[in-house]
PDB file of C-alpha atoms in Angstrom:
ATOM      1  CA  UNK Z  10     130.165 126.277  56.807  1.00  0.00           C
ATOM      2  CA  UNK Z  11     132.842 123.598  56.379  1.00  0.00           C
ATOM      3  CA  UNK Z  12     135.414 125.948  55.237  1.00  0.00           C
ATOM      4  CA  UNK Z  13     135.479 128.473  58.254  1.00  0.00           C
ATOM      5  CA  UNK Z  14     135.564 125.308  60.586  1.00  0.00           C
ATOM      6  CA  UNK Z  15     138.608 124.073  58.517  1.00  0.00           C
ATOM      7  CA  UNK Z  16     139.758 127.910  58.482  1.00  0.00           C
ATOM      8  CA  UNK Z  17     139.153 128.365  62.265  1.00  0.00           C
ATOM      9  CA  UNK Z  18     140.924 124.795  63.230  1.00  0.00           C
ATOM     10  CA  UNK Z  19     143.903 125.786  61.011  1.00  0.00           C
ATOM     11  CA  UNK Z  20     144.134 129.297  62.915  1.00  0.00           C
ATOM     12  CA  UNK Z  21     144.271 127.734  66.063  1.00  0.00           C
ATOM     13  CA  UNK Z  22     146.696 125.277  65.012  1.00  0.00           C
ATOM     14  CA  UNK Z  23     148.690 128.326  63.875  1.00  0.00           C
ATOM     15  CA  UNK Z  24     148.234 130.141  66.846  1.00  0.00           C
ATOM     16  CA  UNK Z  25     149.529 126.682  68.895  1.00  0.00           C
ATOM     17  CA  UNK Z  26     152.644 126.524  66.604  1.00  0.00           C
ATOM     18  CA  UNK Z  27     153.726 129.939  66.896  1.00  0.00           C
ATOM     19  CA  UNK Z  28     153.042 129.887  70.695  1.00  0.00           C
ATOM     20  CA  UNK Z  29     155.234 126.501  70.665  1.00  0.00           C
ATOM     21  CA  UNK Z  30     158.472 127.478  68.726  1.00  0.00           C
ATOM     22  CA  UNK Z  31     158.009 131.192  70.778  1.00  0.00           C
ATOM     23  CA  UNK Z  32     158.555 129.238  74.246  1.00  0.00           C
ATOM     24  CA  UNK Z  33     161.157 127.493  72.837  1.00  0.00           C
ATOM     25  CA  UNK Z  34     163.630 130.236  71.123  1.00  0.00           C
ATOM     26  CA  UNK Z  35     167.125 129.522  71.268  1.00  0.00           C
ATOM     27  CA  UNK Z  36     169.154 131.506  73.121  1.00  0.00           C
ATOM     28  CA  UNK Z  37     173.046 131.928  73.141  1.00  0.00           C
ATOM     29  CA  UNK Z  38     174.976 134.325  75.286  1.00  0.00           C
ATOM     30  CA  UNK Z  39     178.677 134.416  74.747  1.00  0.00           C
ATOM     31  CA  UNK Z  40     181.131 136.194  77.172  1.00  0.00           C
ATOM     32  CA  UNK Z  41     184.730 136.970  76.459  1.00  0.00           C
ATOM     33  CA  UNK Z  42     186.648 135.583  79.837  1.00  0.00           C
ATOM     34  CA  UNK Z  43     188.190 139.131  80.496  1.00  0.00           C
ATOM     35  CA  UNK Z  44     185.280 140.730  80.201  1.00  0.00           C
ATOM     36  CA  UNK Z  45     183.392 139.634  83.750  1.00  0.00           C
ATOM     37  CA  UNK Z  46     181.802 141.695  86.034  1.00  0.00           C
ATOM     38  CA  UNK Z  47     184.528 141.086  88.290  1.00  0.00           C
ATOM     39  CA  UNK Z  48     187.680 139.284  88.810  1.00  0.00           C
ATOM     40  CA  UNK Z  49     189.704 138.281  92.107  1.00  0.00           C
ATOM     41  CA  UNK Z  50     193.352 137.152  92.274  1.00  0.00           C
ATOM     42  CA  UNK Z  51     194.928 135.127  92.063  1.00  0.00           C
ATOM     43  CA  UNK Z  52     193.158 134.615  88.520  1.00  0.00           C
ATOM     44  CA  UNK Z  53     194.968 137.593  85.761  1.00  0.00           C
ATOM     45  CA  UNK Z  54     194.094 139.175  82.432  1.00  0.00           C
ATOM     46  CA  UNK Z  55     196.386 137.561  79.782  1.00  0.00           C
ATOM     47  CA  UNK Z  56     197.575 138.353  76.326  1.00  0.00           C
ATOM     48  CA  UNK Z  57     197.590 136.273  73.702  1.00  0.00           C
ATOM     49  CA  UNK Z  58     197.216 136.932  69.512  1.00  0.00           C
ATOM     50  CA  UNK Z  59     195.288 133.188  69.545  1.00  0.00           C
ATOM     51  CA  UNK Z  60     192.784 133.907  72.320  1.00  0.00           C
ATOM     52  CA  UNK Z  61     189.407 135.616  71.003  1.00  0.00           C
ATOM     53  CA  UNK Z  62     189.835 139.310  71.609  1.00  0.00           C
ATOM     54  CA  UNK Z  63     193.709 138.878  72.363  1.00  0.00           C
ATOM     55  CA  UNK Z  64     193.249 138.016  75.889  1.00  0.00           C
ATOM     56  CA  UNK Z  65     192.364 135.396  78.625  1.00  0.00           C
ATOM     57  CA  UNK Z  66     192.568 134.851  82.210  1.00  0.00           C
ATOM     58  CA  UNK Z  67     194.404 132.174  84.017  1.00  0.00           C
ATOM     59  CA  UNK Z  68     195.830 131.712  87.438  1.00  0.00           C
ATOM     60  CA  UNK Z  69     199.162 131.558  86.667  1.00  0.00           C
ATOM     61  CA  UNK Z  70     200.396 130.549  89.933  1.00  0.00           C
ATOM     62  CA  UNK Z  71     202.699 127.818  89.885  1.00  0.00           C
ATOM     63  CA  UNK Z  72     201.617 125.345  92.533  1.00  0.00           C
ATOM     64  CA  UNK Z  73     198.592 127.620  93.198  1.00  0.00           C
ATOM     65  CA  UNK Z  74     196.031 124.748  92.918  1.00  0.00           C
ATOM     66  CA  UNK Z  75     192.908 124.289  95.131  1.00  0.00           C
ATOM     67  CA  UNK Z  76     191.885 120.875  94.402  1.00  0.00           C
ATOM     68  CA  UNK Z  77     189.625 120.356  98.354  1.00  0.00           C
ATOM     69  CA  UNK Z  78     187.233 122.923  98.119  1.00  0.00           C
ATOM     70  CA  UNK Z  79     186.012 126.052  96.160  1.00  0.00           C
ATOM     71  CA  UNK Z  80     188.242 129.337  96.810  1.00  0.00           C
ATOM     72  CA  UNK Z  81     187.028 132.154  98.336  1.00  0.00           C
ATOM     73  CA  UNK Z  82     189.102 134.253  95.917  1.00  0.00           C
ATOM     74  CA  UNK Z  83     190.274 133.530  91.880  1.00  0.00           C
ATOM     75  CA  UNK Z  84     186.725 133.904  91.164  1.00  0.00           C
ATOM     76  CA  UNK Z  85     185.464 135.493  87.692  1.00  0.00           C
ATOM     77  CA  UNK Z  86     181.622 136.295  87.964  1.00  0.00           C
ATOM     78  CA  UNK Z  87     179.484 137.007  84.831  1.00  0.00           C
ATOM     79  CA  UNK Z  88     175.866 139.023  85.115  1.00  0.00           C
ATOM     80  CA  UNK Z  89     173.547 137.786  82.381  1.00  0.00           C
ATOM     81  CA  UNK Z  90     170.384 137.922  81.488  1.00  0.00           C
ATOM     82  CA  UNK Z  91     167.913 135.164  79.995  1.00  0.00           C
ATOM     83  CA  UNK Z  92     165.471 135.885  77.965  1.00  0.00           C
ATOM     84  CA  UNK Z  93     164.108 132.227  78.392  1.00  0.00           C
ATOM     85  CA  UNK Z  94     164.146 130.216  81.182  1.00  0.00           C
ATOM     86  CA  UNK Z  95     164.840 126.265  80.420  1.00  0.00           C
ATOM     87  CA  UNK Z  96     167.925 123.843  80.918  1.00  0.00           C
ATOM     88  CA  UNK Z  97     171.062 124.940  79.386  1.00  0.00           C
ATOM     89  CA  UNK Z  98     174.706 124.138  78.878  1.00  0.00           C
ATOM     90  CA  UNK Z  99     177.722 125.826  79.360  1.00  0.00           C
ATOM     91  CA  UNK Z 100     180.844 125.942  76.873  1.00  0.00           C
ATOM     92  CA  UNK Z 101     184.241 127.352  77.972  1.00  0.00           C
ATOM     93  CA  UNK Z 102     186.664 128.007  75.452  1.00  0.00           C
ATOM     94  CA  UNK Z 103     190.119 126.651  77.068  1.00  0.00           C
ATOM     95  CA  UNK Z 104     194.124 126.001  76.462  1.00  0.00           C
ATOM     96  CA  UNK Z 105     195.744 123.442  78.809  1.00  0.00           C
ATOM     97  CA  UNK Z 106     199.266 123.848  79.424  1.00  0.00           C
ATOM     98  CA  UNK Z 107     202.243 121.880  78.828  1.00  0.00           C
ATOM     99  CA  UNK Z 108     203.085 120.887  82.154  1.00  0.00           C
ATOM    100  CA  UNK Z 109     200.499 117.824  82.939  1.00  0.00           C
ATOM    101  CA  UNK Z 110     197.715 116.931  83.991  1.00  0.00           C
ATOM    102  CA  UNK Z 111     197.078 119.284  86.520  1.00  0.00           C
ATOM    103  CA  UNK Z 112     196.411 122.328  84.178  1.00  0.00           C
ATOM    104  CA  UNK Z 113     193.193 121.164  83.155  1.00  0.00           C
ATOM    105  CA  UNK Z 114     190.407 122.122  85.754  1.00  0.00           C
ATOM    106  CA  UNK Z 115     188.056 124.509  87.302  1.00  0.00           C
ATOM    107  CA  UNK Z 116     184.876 125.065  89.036  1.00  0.00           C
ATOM    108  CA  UNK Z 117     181.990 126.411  87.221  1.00  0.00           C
ATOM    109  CA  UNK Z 118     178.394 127.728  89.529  1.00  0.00           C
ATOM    110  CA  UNK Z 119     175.449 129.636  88.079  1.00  0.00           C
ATOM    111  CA  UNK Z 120     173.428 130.838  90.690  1.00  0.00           C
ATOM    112  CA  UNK Z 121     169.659 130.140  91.088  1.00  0.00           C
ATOM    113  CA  UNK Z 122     170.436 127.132  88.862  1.00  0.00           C
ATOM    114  CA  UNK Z 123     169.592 123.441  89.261  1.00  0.00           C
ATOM    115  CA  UNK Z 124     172.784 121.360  87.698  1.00  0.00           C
ATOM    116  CA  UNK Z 125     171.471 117.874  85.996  1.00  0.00           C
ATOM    117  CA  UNK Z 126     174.543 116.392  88.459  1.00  0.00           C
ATOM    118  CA  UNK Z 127     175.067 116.616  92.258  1.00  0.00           C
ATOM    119  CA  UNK Z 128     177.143 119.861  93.222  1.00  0.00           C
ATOM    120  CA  UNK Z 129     179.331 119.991  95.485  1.00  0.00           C
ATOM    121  CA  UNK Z 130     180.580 122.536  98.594  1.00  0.00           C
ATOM    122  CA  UNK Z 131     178.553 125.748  97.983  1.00  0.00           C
ATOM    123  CA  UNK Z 132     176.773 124.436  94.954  1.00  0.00           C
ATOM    124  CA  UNK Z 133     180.119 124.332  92.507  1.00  0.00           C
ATOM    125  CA  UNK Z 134     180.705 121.597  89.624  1.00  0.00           C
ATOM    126  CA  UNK Z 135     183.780 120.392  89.614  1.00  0.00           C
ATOM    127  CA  UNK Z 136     185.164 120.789  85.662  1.00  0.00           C
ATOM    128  CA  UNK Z 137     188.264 118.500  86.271  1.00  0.00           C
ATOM    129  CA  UNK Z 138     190.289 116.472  82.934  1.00  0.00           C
ATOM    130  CA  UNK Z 139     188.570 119.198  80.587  1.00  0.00           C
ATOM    131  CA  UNK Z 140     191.447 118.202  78.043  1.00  0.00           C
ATOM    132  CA  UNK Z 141     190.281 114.309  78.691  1.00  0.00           C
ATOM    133  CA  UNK Z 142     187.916 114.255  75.909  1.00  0.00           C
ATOM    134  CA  UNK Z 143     190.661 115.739  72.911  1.00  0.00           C
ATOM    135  CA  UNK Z 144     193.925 114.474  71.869  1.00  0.00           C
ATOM    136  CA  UNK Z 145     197.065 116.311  73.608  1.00  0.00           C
ATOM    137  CA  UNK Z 146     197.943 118.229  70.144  1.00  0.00           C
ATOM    138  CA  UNK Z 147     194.162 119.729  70.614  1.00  0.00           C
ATOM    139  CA  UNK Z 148     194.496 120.676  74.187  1.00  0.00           C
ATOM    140  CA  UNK Z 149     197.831 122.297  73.756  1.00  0.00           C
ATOM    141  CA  UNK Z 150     196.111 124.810  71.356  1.00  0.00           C
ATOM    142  CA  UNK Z 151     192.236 126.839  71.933  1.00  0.00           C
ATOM    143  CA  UNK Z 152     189.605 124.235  71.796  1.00  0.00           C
ATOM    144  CA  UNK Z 153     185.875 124.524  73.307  1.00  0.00           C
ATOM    145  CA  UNK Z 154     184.595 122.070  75.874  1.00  0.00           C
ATOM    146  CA  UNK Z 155     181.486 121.323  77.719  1.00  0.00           C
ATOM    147  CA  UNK Z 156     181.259 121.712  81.304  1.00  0.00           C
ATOM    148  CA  UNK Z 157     181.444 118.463  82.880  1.00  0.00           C
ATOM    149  CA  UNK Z 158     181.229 117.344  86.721  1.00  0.00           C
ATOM    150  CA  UNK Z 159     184.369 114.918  87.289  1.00  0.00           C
ATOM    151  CA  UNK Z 160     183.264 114.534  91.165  1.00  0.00           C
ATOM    152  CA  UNK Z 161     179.614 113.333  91.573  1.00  0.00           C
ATOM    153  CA  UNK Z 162     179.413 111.792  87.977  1.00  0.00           C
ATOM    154  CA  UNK Z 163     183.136 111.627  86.093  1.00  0.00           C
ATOM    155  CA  UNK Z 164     182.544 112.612  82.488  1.00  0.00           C
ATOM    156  CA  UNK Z 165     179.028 113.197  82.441  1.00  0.00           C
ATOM    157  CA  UNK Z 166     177.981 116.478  80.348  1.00  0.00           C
ATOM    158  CA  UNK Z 167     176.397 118.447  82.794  1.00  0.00           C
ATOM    159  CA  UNK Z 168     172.922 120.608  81.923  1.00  0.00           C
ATOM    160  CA  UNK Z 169     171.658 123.608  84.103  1.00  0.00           C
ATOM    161  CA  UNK Z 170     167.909 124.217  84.397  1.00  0.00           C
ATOM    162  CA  UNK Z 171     167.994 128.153  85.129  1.00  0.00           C
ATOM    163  CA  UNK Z 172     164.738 130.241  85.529  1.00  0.00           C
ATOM    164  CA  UNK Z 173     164.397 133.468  83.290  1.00  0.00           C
ATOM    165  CA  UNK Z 174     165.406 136.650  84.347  1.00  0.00           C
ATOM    166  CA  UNK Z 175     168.931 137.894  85.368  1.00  0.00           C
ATOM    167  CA  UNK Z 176     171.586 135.183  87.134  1.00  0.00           C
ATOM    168  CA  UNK Z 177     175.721 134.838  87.447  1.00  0.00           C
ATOM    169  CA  UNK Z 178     177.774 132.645  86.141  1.00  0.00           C
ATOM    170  CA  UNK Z 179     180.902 132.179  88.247  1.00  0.00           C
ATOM    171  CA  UNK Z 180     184.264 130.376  86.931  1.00  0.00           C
ATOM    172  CA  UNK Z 181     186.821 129.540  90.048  1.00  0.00           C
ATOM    173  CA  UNK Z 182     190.088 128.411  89.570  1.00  0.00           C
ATOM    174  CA  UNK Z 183     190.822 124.569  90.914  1.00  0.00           C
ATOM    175  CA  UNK Z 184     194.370 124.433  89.309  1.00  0.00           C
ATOM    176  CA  UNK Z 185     197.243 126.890  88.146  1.00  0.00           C
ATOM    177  CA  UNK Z 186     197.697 127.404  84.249  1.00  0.00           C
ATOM    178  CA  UNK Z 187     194.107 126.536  82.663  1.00  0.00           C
ATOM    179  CA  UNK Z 188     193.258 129.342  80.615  1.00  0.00           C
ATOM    180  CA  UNK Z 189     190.015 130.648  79.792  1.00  0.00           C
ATOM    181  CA  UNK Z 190     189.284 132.625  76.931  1.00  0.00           C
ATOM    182  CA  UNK Z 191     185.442 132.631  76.566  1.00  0.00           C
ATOM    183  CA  UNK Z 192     181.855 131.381  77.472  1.00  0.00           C
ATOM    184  CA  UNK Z 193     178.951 130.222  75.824  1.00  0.00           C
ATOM    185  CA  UNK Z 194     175.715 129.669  77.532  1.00  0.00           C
ATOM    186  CA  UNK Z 195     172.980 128.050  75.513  1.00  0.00           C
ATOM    187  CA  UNK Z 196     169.701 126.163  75.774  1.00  0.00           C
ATOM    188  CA  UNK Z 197     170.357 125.200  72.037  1.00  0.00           C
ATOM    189  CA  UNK Z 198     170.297 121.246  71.782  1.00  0.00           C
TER     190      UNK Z 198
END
């Protein structure tokens, strides 16, 4: 009678276990910049050997920066689907150009999404000084970096708690010459 106790409790705590890591599967969509749902000018598809795939998009604009407020246009949106709903971050995959400081930014928004920091107009993060976490040899060359809200809370990583089911990502310009080359979404910690 002990035993199928013993084998009952350790079935259940099976069952708990399996239920547990289940909820909590990790989940990783990556998204090739060029390769959104749609694109507006002024952002461009770019070539590039370096760049995952060979290409990128940028706005490549000189002096076509948009520092105040979200555009309206130079937007890249994304359709994805999560199989798990939970809080995630979001990766961009980047190259800063040579000309300053002012090549380094953009604004991220994933709809139906609950940022960690305060958004600003229409809900976007403002991902300014992405190169302000590398050295300037890294940043003049591919690197990855975490999208971070400069505005409401400068530096701080920023997390998005996103429901299941289907949602957007959208990536606006903020500044001529960043390039993008791809996304990763994940709720892996």
């Amino acid at each position: 009678m002990f035993k199928k106790y013993v084998s009952a409790i350790s079935i259940c705590l099976l069952l708990v276990l399996m239920s547990t890591s289940a909820a909590n599967a990790i989940e990783s969509i990556i998204r090739e910049a060029e390769s959104a749902s749609s694109i507006t000018p002024p952002f461009v598809t770019q070539d590039d050997p370096l760049a995952s795939g060979g290409k990128y998009i940028v706005n490549p604009a000189v002096g076509g920066s948009n520092n105040a407020n979200p555009p309206t246009t130079g937007i890249a949106t994304y359709n994805i689907t999560l199989n798990e709903g939970g809080t995630y971050k979001l990766f961009l995959r980047v190259l800063c150009t040579v000309s300053g400081t002012n090549d380094d930014s953009c604004y991220v928004r994933i709809n139906g999404a609950t940022p960690s920091a305060t958004p600003g107009t229409g809900g976007w993060t403002n991902c300014n000084n992405i190169d302000g976490d590398v050295s300037a040899a890294v940043s003049q060359s591919w690197f990855w970096a975490q999208v971070r809200h400069y505005a409401s809370e400068p530096g701080a990583v920023i997390t998005f708690d996103i429901p299941k089911g289907s949602t957007t990502i959208e990536i606006a310009y903020r500044e001529d010459g960043l390039k993008i080359d791809q996304l990763i979404l994940t709720n892996d910690p």
